[in-house]
Tab-separated table of C-alpha atoms and ligand atoms in Angstrom:
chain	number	residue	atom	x	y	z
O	1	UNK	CA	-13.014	175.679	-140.819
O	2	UNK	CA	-12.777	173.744	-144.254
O	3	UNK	CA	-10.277	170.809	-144.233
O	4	UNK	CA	-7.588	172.157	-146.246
O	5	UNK	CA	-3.998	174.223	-146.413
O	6	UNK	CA	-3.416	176.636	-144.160
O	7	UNK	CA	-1.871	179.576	-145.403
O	8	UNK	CA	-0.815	182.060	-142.502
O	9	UNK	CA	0.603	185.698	-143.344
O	10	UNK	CA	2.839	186.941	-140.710
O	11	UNK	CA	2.691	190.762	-140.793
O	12	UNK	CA	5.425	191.208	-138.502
O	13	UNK	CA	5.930	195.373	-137.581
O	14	UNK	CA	4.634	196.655	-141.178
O	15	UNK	CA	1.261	198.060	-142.359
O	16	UNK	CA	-0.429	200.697	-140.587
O	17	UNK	CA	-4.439	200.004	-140.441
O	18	UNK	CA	-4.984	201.396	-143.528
O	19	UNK	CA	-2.587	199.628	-145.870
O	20	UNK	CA	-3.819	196.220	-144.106
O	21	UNK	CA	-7.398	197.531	-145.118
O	22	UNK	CA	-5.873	197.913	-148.329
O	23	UNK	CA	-4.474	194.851	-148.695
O	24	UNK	CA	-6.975	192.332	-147.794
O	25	UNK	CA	-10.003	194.169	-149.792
O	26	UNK	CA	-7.203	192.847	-152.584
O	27	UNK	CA	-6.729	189.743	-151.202
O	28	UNK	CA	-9.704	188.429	-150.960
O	29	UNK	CA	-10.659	189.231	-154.554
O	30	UNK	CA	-7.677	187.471	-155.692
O	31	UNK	CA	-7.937	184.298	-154.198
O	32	UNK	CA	-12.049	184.133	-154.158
O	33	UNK	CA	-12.493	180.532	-154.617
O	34	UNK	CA	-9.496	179.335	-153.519
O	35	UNK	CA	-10.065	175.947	-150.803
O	36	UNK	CA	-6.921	177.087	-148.615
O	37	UNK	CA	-7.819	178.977	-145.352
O	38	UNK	CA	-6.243	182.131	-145.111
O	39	UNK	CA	-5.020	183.711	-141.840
O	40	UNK	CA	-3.321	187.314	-141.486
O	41	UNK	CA	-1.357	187.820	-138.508
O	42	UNK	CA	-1.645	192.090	-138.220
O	43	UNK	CA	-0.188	194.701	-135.959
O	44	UNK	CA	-2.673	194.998	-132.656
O	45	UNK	CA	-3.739	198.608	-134.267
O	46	UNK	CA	-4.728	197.037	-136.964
O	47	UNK	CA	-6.497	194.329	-136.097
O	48	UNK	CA	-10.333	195.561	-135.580
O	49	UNK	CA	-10.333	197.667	-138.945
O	50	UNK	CA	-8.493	194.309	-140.405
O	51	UNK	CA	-11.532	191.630	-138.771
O	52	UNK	CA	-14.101	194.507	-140.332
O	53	UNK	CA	-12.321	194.369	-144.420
O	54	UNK	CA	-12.260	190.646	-143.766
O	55	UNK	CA	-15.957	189.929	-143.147
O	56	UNK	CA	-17.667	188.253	-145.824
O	57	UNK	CA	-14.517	186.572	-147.236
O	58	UNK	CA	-12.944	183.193	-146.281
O	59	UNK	CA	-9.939	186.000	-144.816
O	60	UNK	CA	-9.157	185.038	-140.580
O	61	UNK	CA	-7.687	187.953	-138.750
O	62	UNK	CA	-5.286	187.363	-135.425
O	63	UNK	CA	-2.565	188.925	-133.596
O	64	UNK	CA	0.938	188.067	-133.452
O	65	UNK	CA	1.339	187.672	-129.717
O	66	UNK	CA	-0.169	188.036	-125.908
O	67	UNK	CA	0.895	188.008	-122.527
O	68	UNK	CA	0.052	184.990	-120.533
O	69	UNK	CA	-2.252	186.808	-117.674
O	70	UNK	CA	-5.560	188.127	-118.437
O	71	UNK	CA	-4.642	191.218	-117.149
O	72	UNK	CA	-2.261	193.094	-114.563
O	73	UNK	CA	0.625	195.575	-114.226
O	74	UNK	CA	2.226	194.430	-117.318
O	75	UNK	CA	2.940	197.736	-119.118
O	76	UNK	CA	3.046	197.978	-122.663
O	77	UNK	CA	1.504	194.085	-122.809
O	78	UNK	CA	-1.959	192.864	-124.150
O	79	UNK	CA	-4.051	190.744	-123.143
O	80	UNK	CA	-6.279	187.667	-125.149
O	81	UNK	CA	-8.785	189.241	-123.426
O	82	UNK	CA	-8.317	192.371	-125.862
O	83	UNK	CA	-7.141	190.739	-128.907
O	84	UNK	CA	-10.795	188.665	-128.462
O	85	UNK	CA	-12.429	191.915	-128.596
O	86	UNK	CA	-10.772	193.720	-130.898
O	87	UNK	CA	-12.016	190.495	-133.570
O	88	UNK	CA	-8.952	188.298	-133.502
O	89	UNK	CA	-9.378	184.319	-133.890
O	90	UNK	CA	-5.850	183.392	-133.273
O	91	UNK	CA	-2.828	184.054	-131.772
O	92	UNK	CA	0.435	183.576	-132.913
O	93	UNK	CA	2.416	182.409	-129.958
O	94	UNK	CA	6.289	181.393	-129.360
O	95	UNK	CA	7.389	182.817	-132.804
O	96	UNK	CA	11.289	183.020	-132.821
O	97	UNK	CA	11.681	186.497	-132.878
O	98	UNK	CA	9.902	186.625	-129.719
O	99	UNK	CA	11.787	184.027	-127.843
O	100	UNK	CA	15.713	185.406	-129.247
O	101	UNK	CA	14.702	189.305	-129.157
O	102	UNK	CA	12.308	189.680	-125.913
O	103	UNK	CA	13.349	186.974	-123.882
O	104	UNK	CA	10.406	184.578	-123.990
O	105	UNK	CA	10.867	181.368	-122.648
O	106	UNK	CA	9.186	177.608	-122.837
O	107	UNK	CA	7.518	178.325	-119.609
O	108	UNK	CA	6.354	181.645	-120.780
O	109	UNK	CA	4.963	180.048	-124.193
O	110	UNK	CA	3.284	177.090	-122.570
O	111	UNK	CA	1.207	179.479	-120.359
O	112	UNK	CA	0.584	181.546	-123.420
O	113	UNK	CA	-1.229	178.664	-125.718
O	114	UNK	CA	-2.953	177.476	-122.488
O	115	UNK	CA	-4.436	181.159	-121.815
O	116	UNK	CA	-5.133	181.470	-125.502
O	117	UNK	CA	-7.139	177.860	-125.291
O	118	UNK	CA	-9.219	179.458	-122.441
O	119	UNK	CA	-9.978	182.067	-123.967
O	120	UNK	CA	-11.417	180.761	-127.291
O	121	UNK	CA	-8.500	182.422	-129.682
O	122	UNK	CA	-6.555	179.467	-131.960
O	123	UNK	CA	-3.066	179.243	-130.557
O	124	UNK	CA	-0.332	179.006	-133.796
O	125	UNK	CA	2.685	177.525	-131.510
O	126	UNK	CA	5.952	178.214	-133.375
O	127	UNK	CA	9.283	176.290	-132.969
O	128	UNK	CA	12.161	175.919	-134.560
O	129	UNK	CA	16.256	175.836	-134.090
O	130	UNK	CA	18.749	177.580	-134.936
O	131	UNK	CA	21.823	176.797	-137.436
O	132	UNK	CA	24.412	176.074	-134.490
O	133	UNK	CA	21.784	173.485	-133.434
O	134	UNK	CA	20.974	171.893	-136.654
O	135	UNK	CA	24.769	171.725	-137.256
O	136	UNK	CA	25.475	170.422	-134.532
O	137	UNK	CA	22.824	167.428	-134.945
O	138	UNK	CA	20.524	168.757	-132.153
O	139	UNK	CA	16.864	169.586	-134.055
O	140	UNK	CA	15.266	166.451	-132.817
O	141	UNK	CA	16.560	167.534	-129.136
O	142	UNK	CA	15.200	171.014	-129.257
O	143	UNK	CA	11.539	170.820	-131.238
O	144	UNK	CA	11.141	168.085	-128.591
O	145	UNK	CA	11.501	170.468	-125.856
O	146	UNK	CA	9.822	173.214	-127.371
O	147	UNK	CA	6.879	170.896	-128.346
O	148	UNK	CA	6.337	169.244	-124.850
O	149	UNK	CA	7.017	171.565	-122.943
O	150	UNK	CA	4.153	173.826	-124.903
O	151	UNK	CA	1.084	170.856	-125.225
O	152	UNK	CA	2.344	167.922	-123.111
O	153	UNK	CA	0.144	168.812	-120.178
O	154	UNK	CA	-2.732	169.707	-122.586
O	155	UNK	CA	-5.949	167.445	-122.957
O	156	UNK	CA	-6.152	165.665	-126.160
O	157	UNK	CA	-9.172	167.889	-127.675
O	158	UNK	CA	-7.375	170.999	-126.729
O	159	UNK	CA	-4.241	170.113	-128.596
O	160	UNK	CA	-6.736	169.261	-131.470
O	161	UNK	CA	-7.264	172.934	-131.606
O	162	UNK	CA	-3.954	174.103	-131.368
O	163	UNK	CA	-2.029	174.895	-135.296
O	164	UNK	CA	2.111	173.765	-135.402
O	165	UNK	CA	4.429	176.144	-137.131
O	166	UNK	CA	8.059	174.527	-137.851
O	167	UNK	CA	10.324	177.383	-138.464
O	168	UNK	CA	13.683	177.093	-138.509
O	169	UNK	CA	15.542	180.006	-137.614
O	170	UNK	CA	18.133	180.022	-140.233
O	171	UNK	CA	15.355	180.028	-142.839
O	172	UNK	CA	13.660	183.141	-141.540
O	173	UNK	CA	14.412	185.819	-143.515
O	174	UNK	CA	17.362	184.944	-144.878
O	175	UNK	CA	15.980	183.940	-148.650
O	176	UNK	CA	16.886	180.209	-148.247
O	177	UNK	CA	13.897	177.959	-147.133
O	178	UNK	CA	14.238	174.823	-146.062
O	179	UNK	CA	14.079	172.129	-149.046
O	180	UNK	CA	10.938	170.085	-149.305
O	181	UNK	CA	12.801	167.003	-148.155
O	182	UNK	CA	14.214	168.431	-144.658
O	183	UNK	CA	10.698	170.050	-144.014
O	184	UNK	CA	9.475	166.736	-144.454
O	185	UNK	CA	11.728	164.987	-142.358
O	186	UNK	CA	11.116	166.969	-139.968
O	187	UNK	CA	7.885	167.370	-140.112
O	188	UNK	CA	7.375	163.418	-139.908
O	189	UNK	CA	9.307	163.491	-136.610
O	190	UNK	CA	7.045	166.470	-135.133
O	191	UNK	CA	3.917	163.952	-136.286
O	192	UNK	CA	5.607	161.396	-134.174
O	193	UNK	CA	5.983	163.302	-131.019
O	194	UNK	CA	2.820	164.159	-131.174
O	195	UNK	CA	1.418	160.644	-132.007
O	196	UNK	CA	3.293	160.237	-128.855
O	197	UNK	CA	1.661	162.785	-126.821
O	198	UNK	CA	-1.476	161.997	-127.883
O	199	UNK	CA	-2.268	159.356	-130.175
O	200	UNK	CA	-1.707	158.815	-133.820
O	201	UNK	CA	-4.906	159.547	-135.206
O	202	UNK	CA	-4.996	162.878	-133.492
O	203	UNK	CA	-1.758	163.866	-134.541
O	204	UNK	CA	-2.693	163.554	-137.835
O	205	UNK	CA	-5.277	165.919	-137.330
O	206	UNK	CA	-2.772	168.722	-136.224
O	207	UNK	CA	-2.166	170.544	-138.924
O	208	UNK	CA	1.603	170.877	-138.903
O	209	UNK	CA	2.637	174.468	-141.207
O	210	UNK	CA	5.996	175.101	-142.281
O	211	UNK	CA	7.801	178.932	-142.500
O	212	UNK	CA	10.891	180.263	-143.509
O	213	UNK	CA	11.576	182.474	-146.361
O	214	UNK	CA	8.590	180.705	-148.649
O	215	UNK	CA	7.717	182.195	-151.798
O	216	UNK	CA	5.290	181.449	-154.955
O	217	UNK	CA	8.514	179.940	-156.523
O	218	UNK	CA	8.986	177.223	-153.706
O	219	UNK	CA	5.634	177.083	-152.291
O	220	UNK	CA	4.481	174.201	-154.388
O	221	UNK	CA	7.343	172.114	-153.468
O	222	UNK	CA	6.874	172.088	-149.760
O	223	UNK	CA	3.323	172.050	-149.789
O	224	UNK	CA	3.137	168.890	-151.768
O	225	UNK	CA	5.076	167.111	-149.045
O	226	UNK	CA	2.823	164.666	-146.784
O	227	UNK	CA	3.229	166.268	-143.924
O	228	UNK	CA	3.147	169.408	-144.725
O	229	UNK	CA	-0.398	170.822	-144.284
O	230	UNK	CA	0.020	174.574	-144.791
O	231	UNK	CA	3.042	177.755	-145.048
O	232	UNK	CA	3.733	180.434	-142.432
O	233	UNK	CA	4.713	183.598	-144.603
O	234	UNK	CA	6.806	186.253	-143.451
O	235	UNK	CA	8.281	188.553	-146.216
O	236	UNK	CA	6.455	187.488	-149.373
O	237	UNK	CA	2.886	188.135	-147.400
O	238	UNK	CA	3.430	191.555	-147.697
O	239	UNK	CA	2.774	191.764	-150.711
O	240	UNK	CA	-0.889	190.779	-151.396
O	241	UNK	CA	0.155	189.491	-155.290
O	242	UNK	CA	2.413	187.416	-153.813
O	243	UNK	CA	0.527	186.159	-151.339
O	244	UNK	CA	-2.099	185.183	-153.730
O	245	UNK	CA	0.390	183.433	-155.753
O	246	UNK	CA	1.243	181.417	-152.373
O	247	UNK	CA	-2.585	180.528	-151.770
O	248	UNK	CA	-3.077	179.613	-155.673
O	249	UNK	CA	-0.450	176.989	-155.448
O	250	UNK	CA	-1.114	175.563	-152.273
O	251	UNK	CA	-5.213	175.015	-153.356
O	252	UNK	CA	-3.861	173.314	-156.676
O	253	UNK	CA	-2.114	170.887	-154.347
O	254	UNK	CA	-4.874	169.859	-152.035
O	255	UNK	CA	-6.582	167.652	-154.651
O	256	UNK	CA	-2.899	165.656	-154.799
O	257	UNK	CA	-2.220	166.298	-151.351
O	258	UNK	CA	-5.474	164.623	-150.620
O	259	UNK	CA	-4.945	161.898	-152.714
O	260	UNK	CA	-1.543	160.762	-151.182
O	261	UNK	CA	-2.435	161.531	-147.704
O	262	UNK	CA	-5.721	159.270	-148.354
S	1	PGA	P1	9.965	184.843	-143.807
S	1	PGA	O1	9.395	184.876	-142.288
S	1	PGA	O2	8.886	184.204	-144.655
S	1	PGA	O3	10.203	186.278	-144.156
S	1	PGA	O4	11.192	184.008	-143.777
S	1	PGA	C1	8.741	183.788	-141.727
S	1	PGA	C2	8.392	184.092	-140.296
S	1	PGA	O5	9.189	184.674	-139.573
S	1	PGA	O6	7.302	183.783	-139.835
C-alpha cells in the first residue's frame, strides 16, 4: 500500500449491491490519480460484487464488522473467515455504534482485531468518547482503555498492521466535527500511548485516521494536521461526488503533509 492518506468510507446500513456497484465504477474515475488510498467499508451483501467493480483501481473493499470466533452457533454473525472470501481486505472493528447499540465490549473488540490479524484482513480499530466524558475531562482516561486493552498484548509488527480511527462520539453524525486543533491534540496523545506500547518509531508508522461528521468543506483542515494521517467518512461517503471531493483534498495535502512531518 502507497505511503499516503487514508481515506476510509463507512457505508454504514445503505446501498444495496447494486448502487455500491454504481458508486465505485464512479469513484474510481473521479479520483484516478489521486495518491490517497481509498477504502469502502460495504454492507456484507455487497461486498463480493463491490471487491469485483473495484479491481483494477487503487479502490480497497472491507466489511464493517465480524465476530471474534471463526465459526460456531453464533446466529445471524459472520465470520473473517467469510468476509476473506467474499474479497474483503479489512475489517472495521470496535466502531461506536457497535459498542453503544449491540453491546460490544473491550474484551469483545480485542479478540476481534486479534482474529482479524490471524486471518490476514487489516483491522481499522475505532475509539472514541462520548460528550459526558469529554465534559467531564475524561478522553485521555477512556482512549487509553480502549487502546490497550485492544493492541497492548499485540507483537510490535502486528500492531504495525493494524489502522487507528479516533472518533468521537459526539461528532458522529451530528454535523459538527471535531476542530483541527482537538483532533490534533488528541491525536498527539494516541501517538504517545502508542510510542508507549511499542516504541516511537513504530507509532509513527500507525497511521492514526480521524471521523466524525467530515466533509469536503473541513476535510482540508484536519488532514493538514501532523498527526492526522487520513478521515473515516460516514455520511458524506455516500455520496461518491463528495467523497471525491474528500480524496481530492486530502492528496493536495500529502505533498505539505510530507513536508512538515519530514
Ligand atoms: P459521519 O460518521 O461522518 O456521518 O459523522 C462517521 C462514522 O460513524 O464513522
Amino acid at each position: 500500500m502507497e505511503k499516503c492518506p487514508y481515506v476510509i468510507g463507512n457505508w454504514k446500513m445503505h446501498k444495496t449491491a447494486r448502487e455500491a456497484v454504481d458508486c465505485i465504477e464512479t469513484l474510481a474515475s473521479l479520483i484516478a490519480g489521486c495518491h490517497v488510498n481509498l477504502f469502502l467499508a460495504t454492507s456484507f451483501t455487497s461486498l463480493a460484487q463491490a471487491v469485483q467493480a473495484s479491481k483494477g483501481t487503487q479502490i480497497i473493499i472491507g466489511a464493517q464488522n465480524m465476530h471474534e470466533a471463526r465459526e460456531g452457533a453464533f446466529t445471524g454473525e459472520i465470520s473473517s473467515l467469510m468476509l476473506k472470501e467474499a474479497g474483503a481486505s479489512f475489517v472495521m472493528l470496535g466502531h461506536s455504534e457497535r459498542r453503544a447499540l449491540f453491546g460490544e465490549t473491550d474484551q469483545m473488540v480485542k479478540q476481534k482485531v486479534a482474529r482479524a490479524l490471524q486471518d490476514d484482513l487489516i483491522p481499522v480499530l475505532c475509539i472514541g468518547e462520548t460528550l459526558a466524558e469529554r465534559e467531564s475531562g475524561k478522553t485521555e482516561k477512556v482512549l487509553k482503555r480502549q487502546l490497550e486493552s485492544a493492541l497492548g498484548s499485540l507483537p510490535a509488527e502486528d500492531a504495525l498492521k493494524v489502522l487507528l480511527a479516533y472518533e468521537p462520539i459526539w461528532a458522529i453524525g451530528t454535523g459538527s466535527a471535531a476542530n483541527p486543533q482537538q483532533a490534533q491534540e488528541v491525536h498527539s496523545y494516541v501517538r504517545s500511548l502508542l510510542g508507549h506500547l511499542f516504541s516511537a518509531r513504530k507509532a509513527r508508522e500507525i497511521p492514526l485516521l480521524y471521523g466524525g461528521s467530515v466533509h469536503p468543506e473541513n476535510a482540508h483542515h484536519l488532514i493538514a494536521e501532523g498527526d492526522v494521517d487520513g478521515l473515516l467518512v460516514g455520511g458524506s461517503s455516500l455520496d461518491p461526488q463528495a467523497l471525491a471531493a474528500i480524496v481530492r483534498r486530502c492528496a493536495q495535502s500529502t505533498s505539505i503533509t510530507r513536508e512538515k512531518k519530514s
